[in-house]
Amino acid sequence: MKFRSETEMISFGKTLGEKIKNGFLKDSKLVVIELVGDVGTGKTTLTRGIAEGLGVKESVTSPSFTISKHYTFPGGELVHYDFYRLLDPGLMADDLADVIHSKNTVVVIEWGESVADILPKNHTIYKLSLSEDGSHILEENV
């Protein structure tokens, strides 16, 4: 899938968030999404769209310096992790391990290589990249 603007990427994320809210979360399930891609490929932008679709009212920003951010929405919680700066996630891996056993929770993880052994096998992976023309490319479950 190709996005030519931030608006298109947010719109896709919003649709995804709405599907998650109306599907999995209806059954009190956990949803884990891993976002793979270099800096600037749109991981946080996509997360903002997902949050909007879920009904998060707060402004979603990158958790690069705080490692995680929690947002509530009607009926659940969005937890956004960014392990970019952590070679050893330590206590944050413990936090993630606790969160992925929660119901009605959507977990979005950026730079998840260091916690790969904690993630459920059935989580969704989106790979984001930039094309030569500056558009964003998204591939699912690669």
PDB file of C-alpha atoms in Angstrom:
ATOM      1  CA  MET A   1       0.000   0.000   0.000  1.00  0.00           C
ATOM      2  CA  LYS A   2       1.301   3.457  -0.860  1.00  0.00           C
ATOM      3  CA  PHE A   3       0.551   6.731   0.929  1.00  0.00           C
ATOM      4  CA  ARG A   4       1.348  10.015  -0.757  1.00  0.00           C
ATOM      5  CA  SER A   5       0.553  12.165   2.269  1.00  0.00           C
ATOM      6  CA  GLU A   6       0.386  12.110   6.032  1.00  0.00           C
ATOM      7  CA  THR A   7      -3.384  12.546   5.718  1.00  0.00           C
ATOM      8  CA  GLU A   8      -3.681   9.311   3.724  1.00  0.00           C
ATOM      9  CA  MET A   9      -1.632   7.411   6.307  1.00  0.00           C
ATOM     10  CA  ILE A  10      -3.701   8.763   9.200  1.00  0.00           C
ATOM     11  CA  SER A  11      -6.894   7.874   7.329  1.00  0.00           C
ATOM     12  CA  PHE A  12      -5.677   4.276   6.884  1.00  0.00           C
ATOM     13  CA  GLY A  13      -4.732   4.127  10.581  1.00  0.00           C
ATOM     14  CA  LYS A  14      -8.117   5.513  11.573  1.00  0.00           C
ATOM     15  CA  THR A  15      -9.916   2.834   9.546  1.00  0.00           C
ATOM     16  CA  LEU A  16      -7.683   0.185  11.120  1.00  0.00           C
ATOM     17  CA  GLY A  17      -8.395   1.546  14.605  1.00  0.00           C
ATOM     18  CA  GLU A  18     -12.145   1.481  13.948  1.00  0.00           C
ATOM     19  CA  LYS A  19     -11.925  -2.139  12.752  1.00  0.00           C
ATOM     20  CA  ILE A  20      -9.965  -3.094  15.850  1.00  0.00           C
ATOM     21  CA  LYS A  21     -12.432  -1.356  18.141  1.00  0.00           C
ATOM     22  CA  ASN A  22     -15.451  -2.929  16.446  1.00  0.00           C
ATOM     23  CA  GLY A  23     -13.859  -6.369  16.077  1.00  0.00           C
ATOM     24  CA  PHE A  24     -11.328  -7.737  18.495  1.00  0.00           C
ATOM     25  CA  LEU A  25     -12.017  -5.383  21.368  1.00  0.00           C
ATOM     26  CA  LYS A  26     -15.709  -6.209  21.264  1.00  0.00           C
ATOM     27  CA  ASP A  27     -14.657  -9.669  22.452  1.00  0.00           C
ATOM     28  CA  SER A  28     -12.348  -8.288  25.191  1.00  0.00           C
ATOM     29  CA  LYS A  29      -9.211  -9.264  23.325  1.00  0.00           C
ATOM     30  CA  LEU A  30      -5.708  -7.921  23.128  1.00  0.00           C
ATOM     31  CA  VAL A  31      -4.326  -6.545  19.863  1.00  0.00           C
ATOM     32  CA  VAL A  32      -0.549  -6.241  19.349  1.00  0.00           C
ATOM     33  CA  ILE A  33       0.859  -4.362  16.362  1.00  0.00           C
ATOM     34  CA  GLU A  34       4.568  -4.100  15.628  1.00  0.00           C
ATOM     35  CA  LEU A  35       5.721  -1.271  13.381  1.00  0.00           C
ATOM     36  CA  VAL A  36       9.002  -1.862  11.566  1.00  0.00           C
ATOM     37  CA  GLY A  37      10.798   0.870   9.658  1.00  0.00           C
ATOM     38  CA  ASP A  38      13.552   3.448   9.725  1.00  0.00           C
ATOM     39  CA  VAL A  39      13.255   6.840  11.372  1.00  0.00           C
ATOM     40  CA  GLY A  40      10.820   9.039   9.454  1.00  0.00           C
ATOM     41  CA  THR A  41       8.844   6.291   7.745  1.00  0.00           C
ATOM     42  CA  GLY A  42       5.588   7.148   9.529  1.00  0.00           C
ATOM     43  CA  LYS A  43       5.325   4.774  12.495  1.00  0.00           C
ATOM     44  CA  THR A  44       4.021   7.393  14.910  1.00  0.00           C
ATOM     45  CA  THR A  45       1.820   8.928  12.206  1.00  0.00           C
ATOM     46  CA  LEU A  46       0.166   5.552  11.647  1.00  0.00           C
ATOM     47  CA  THR A  47      -0.255   5.182  15.416  1.00  0.00           C
ATOM     48  CA  ARG A  48      -1.980   8.591  15.566  1.00  0.00           C
ATOM     49  CA  GLY A  49      -4.492   7.340  13.003  1.00  0.00           C
ATOM     50  CA  ILE A  50      -5.077   4.092  14.905  1.00  0.00           C
ATOM     51  CA  ALA A  51      -5.638   6.110  18.078  1.00  0.00           C
ATOM     52  CA  GLU A  52      -8.144   8.361  16.327  1.00  0.00           C
ATOM     53  CA  GLY A  53     -10.067   5.320  15.061  1.00  0.00           C
ATOM     54  CA  LEU A  54     -10.123   3.840  18.548  1.00  0.00           C
ATOM     55  CA  GLY A  55     -11.536   7.062  19.962  1.00  0.00           C
ATOM     56  CA  VAL A  56      -8.471   8.370  21.830  1.00  0.00           C
ATOM     57  CA  LYS A  57      -9.049  12.062  22.558  1.00  0.00           C
ATOM     58  CA  GLU A  58      -5.479  12.925  23.587  1.00  0.00           C
ATOM     59  CA  SER A  59      -2.790  14.033  21.162  1.00  0.00           C
ATOM     60  CA  VAL A  60      -0.571  11.050  20.323  1.00  0.00           C
ATOM     61  CA  THR A  61       3.150  11.768  20.210  1.00  0.00           C
ATOM     62  CA  SER A  62       6.240   9.627  19.814  1.00  0.00           C
ATOM     63  CA  PRO A  63       7.314   7.818  22.975  1.00  0.00           C
ATOM     64  CA  SER A  64      10.982   7.908  21.879  1.00  0.00           C
ATOM     65  CA  PHE A  65      12.160   9.530  25.097  1.00  0.00           C
ATOM     66  CA  THR A  66       9.580   8.164  27.535  1.00  0.00           C
ATOM     67  CA  ILE A  67       9.657   4.627  26.015  1.00  0.00           C
ATOM     68  CA  SER A  68       5.905   4.168  26.519  1.00  0.00           C
ATOM     69  CA  LYS A  69       2.724   6.205  26.559  1.00  0.00           C
ATOM     70  CA  HIS A  70      -0.726   5.110  27.664  1.00  0.00           C
ATOM     71  CA  TYR A  71      -3.933   6.498  26.186  1.00  0.00           C
ATOM     72  CA  THR A  72      -7.481   5.629  27.111  1.00  0.00           C
ATOM     73  CA  PHE A  73     -10.434   5.333  24.794  1.00  0.00           C
ATOM     74  CA  PRO A  74     -14.024   4.244  25.471  1.00  0.00           C
ATOM     75  CA  GLY A  75     -13.776   0.584  26.421  1.00  0.00           C
ATOM     76  CA  GLY A  76     -10.006   0.191  26.428  1.00  0.00           C
ATOM     77  CA  GLU A  77      -6.454   1.410  26.415  1.00  0.00           C
ATOM     78  CA  LEU A  78      -3.825   2.063  23.750  1.00  0.00           C
ATOM     79  CA  VAL A  79      -0.233   1.520  24.876  1.00  0.00           C
ATOM     80  CA  HIS A  80       2.439   2.837  22.524  1.00  0.00           C
ATOM     81  CA  TYR A  81       6.048   1.669  22.992  1.00  0.00           C
ATOM     82  CA  ASP A  82       9.242   2.792  21.296  1.00  0.00           C
ATOM     83  CA  PHE A  83      12.302   0.671  22.081  1.00  0.00           C
ATOM     84  CA  TYR A  84      14.604   2.564  19.671  1.00  0.00           C
ATOM     85  CA  ARG A  85      17.080   3.758  22.281  1.00  0.00           C
ATOM     86  CA  LEU A  86      17.168   0.551  24.329  1.00  0.00           C
ATOM     87  CA  LEU A  87      19.650  -2.187  23.568  1.00  0.00           C
ATOM     88  CA  ASP A  88      18.408  -3.956  26.696  1.00  0.00           C
ATOM     89  CA  PRO A  89      14.768  -3.104  27.443  1.00  0.00           C
ATOM     90  CA  GLY A  90      15.071  -4.279  31.078  1.00  0.00           C
ATOM     91  CA  LEU A  91      12.129  -3.063  33.160  1.00  0.00           C
ATOM     92  CA  MET A  92      10.274  -1.884  30.060  1.00  0.00           C
ATOM     93  CA  ALA A  93      10.256  -5.479  28.805  1.00  0.00           C
ATOM     94  CA  ASP A  94       8.647  -6.462  32.112  1.00  0.00           C
ATOM     95  CA  ASP A  95       6.089  -3.681  31.653  1.00  0.00           C
ATOM     96  CA  LEU A  96       5.328  -4.908  28.120  1.00  0.00           C
ATOM     97  CA  ALA A  97       5.006  -8.503  29.352  1.00  0.00           C
ATOM     98  CA  ASP A  98       2.371  -7.342  31.861  1.00  0.00           C
ATOM     99  CA  VAL A  99       0.500  -5.206  29.324  1.00  0.00           C
ATOM    100  CA  ILE A 100       0.246  -7.985  26.730  1.00  0.00           C
ATOM    101  CA  HIS A 101      -1.796  -9.997  29.194  1.00  0.00           C
ATOM    102  CA  SER A 102      -4.399  -7.244  29.501  1.00  0.00           C
ATOM    103  CA  LYS A 103      -7.826  -7.340  27.920  1.00  0.00           C
ATOM    104  CA  ASN A 104      -9.306  -4.507  25.878  1.00  0.00           C
ATOM    105  CA  THR A 105      -5.823  -3.261  25.097  1.00  0.00           C
ATOM    106  CA  VAL A 106      -4.192  -2.253  21.846  1.00  0.00           C
ATOM    107  CA  VAL A 107      -0.391  -2.358  21.967  1.00  0.00           C
ATOM    108  CA  VAL A 108       1.647  -0.624  19.271  1.00  0.00           C
ATOM    109  CA  ILE A 109       5.394  -1.272  19.342  1.00  0.00           C
ATOM    110  CA  GLU A 110       8.084   0.580  17.421  1.00  0.00           C
ATOM    111  CA  TRP A 111      11.596  -0.889  17.185  1.00  0.00           C
ATOM    112  CA  GLY A 112      10.487  -4.177  18.764  1.00  0.00           C
ATOM    113  CA  GLU A 113      13.539  -6.298  17.937  1.00  0.00           C
ATOM    114  CA  SER A 114      14.770  -6.265  21.548  1.00  0.00           C
ATOM    115  CA  VAL A 115      11.423  -7.605  22.839  1.00  0.00           C
ATOM    116  CA  ALA A 116      10.638 -10.020  20.003  1.00  0.00           C
ATOM    117  CA  ASP A 117      10.632 -13.009  22.373  1.00  0.00           C
ATOM    118  CA  ILE A 118       7.866 -11.401  24.461  1.00  0.00           C
ATOM    119  CA  LEU A 119       5.486 -10.605  21.605  1.00  0.00           C
ATOM    120  CA  PRO A 120       2.618 -13.001  20.906  1.00  0.00           C
ATOM    121  CA  LYS A 121       3.179 -15.120  17.819  1.00  0.00           C
ATOM    122  CA  ASN A 122      -0.067 -13.912  16.224  1.00  0.00           C
ATOM    123  CA  HIS A 123       0.716 -10.181  16.396  1.00  0.00           C
ATOM    124  CA  THR A 124       0.431  -8.039  13.287  1.00  0.00           C
ATOM    125  CA  ILE A 125       3.564  -6.571  11.714  1.00  0.00           C
ATOM    126  CA  TYR A 126       3.515  -3.526   9.454  1.00  0.00           C
ATOM    127  CA  LYS A 127       6.732  -2.635   7.647  1.00  0.00           C
ATOM    128  CA  LEU A 128       6.996   1.007   6.625  1.00  0.00           C
ATOM    129  CA  SER A 129       9.481   2.449   4.175  1.00  0.00           C
ATOM    130  CA  LEU A 130       9.970   5.443   1.935  1.00  0.00           C
ATOM    131  CA  SER A 131       9.943   5.178  -1.835  1.00  0.00           C
ATOM    132  CA  GLU A 132      12.169   7.229  -4.123  1.00  0.00           C
ATOM    133  CA  ASP A 133       9.311   9.644  -4.833  1.00  0.00           C
ATOM    134  CA  GLY A 134       8.921  10.363  -1.095  1.00  0.00           C
ATOM    135  CA  SER A 135       5.704   8.416  -0.595  1.00  0.00           C
ATOM    136  CA  HIS A 136       5.338   5.966   2.270  1.00  0.00           C
ATOM    137  CA  ILE A 137       5.030   2.236   1.605  1.00  0.00           C
ATOM    138  CA  LEU A 138       3.252  -0.075   4.036  1.00  0.00           C
ATOM    139  CA  GLU A 139       3.474  -3.874   3.894  1.00  0.00           C
ATOM    140  CA  GLU A 140       1.512  -6.114   6.253  1.00  0.00           C
ATOM    141  CA  ASN A 141       2.872  -9.214   8.044  1.00  0.00           C
ATOM    142  CA  VAL A 142       6.250  -9.290   6.340  1.00  0.00           C
TER     143      VAL A 142
END
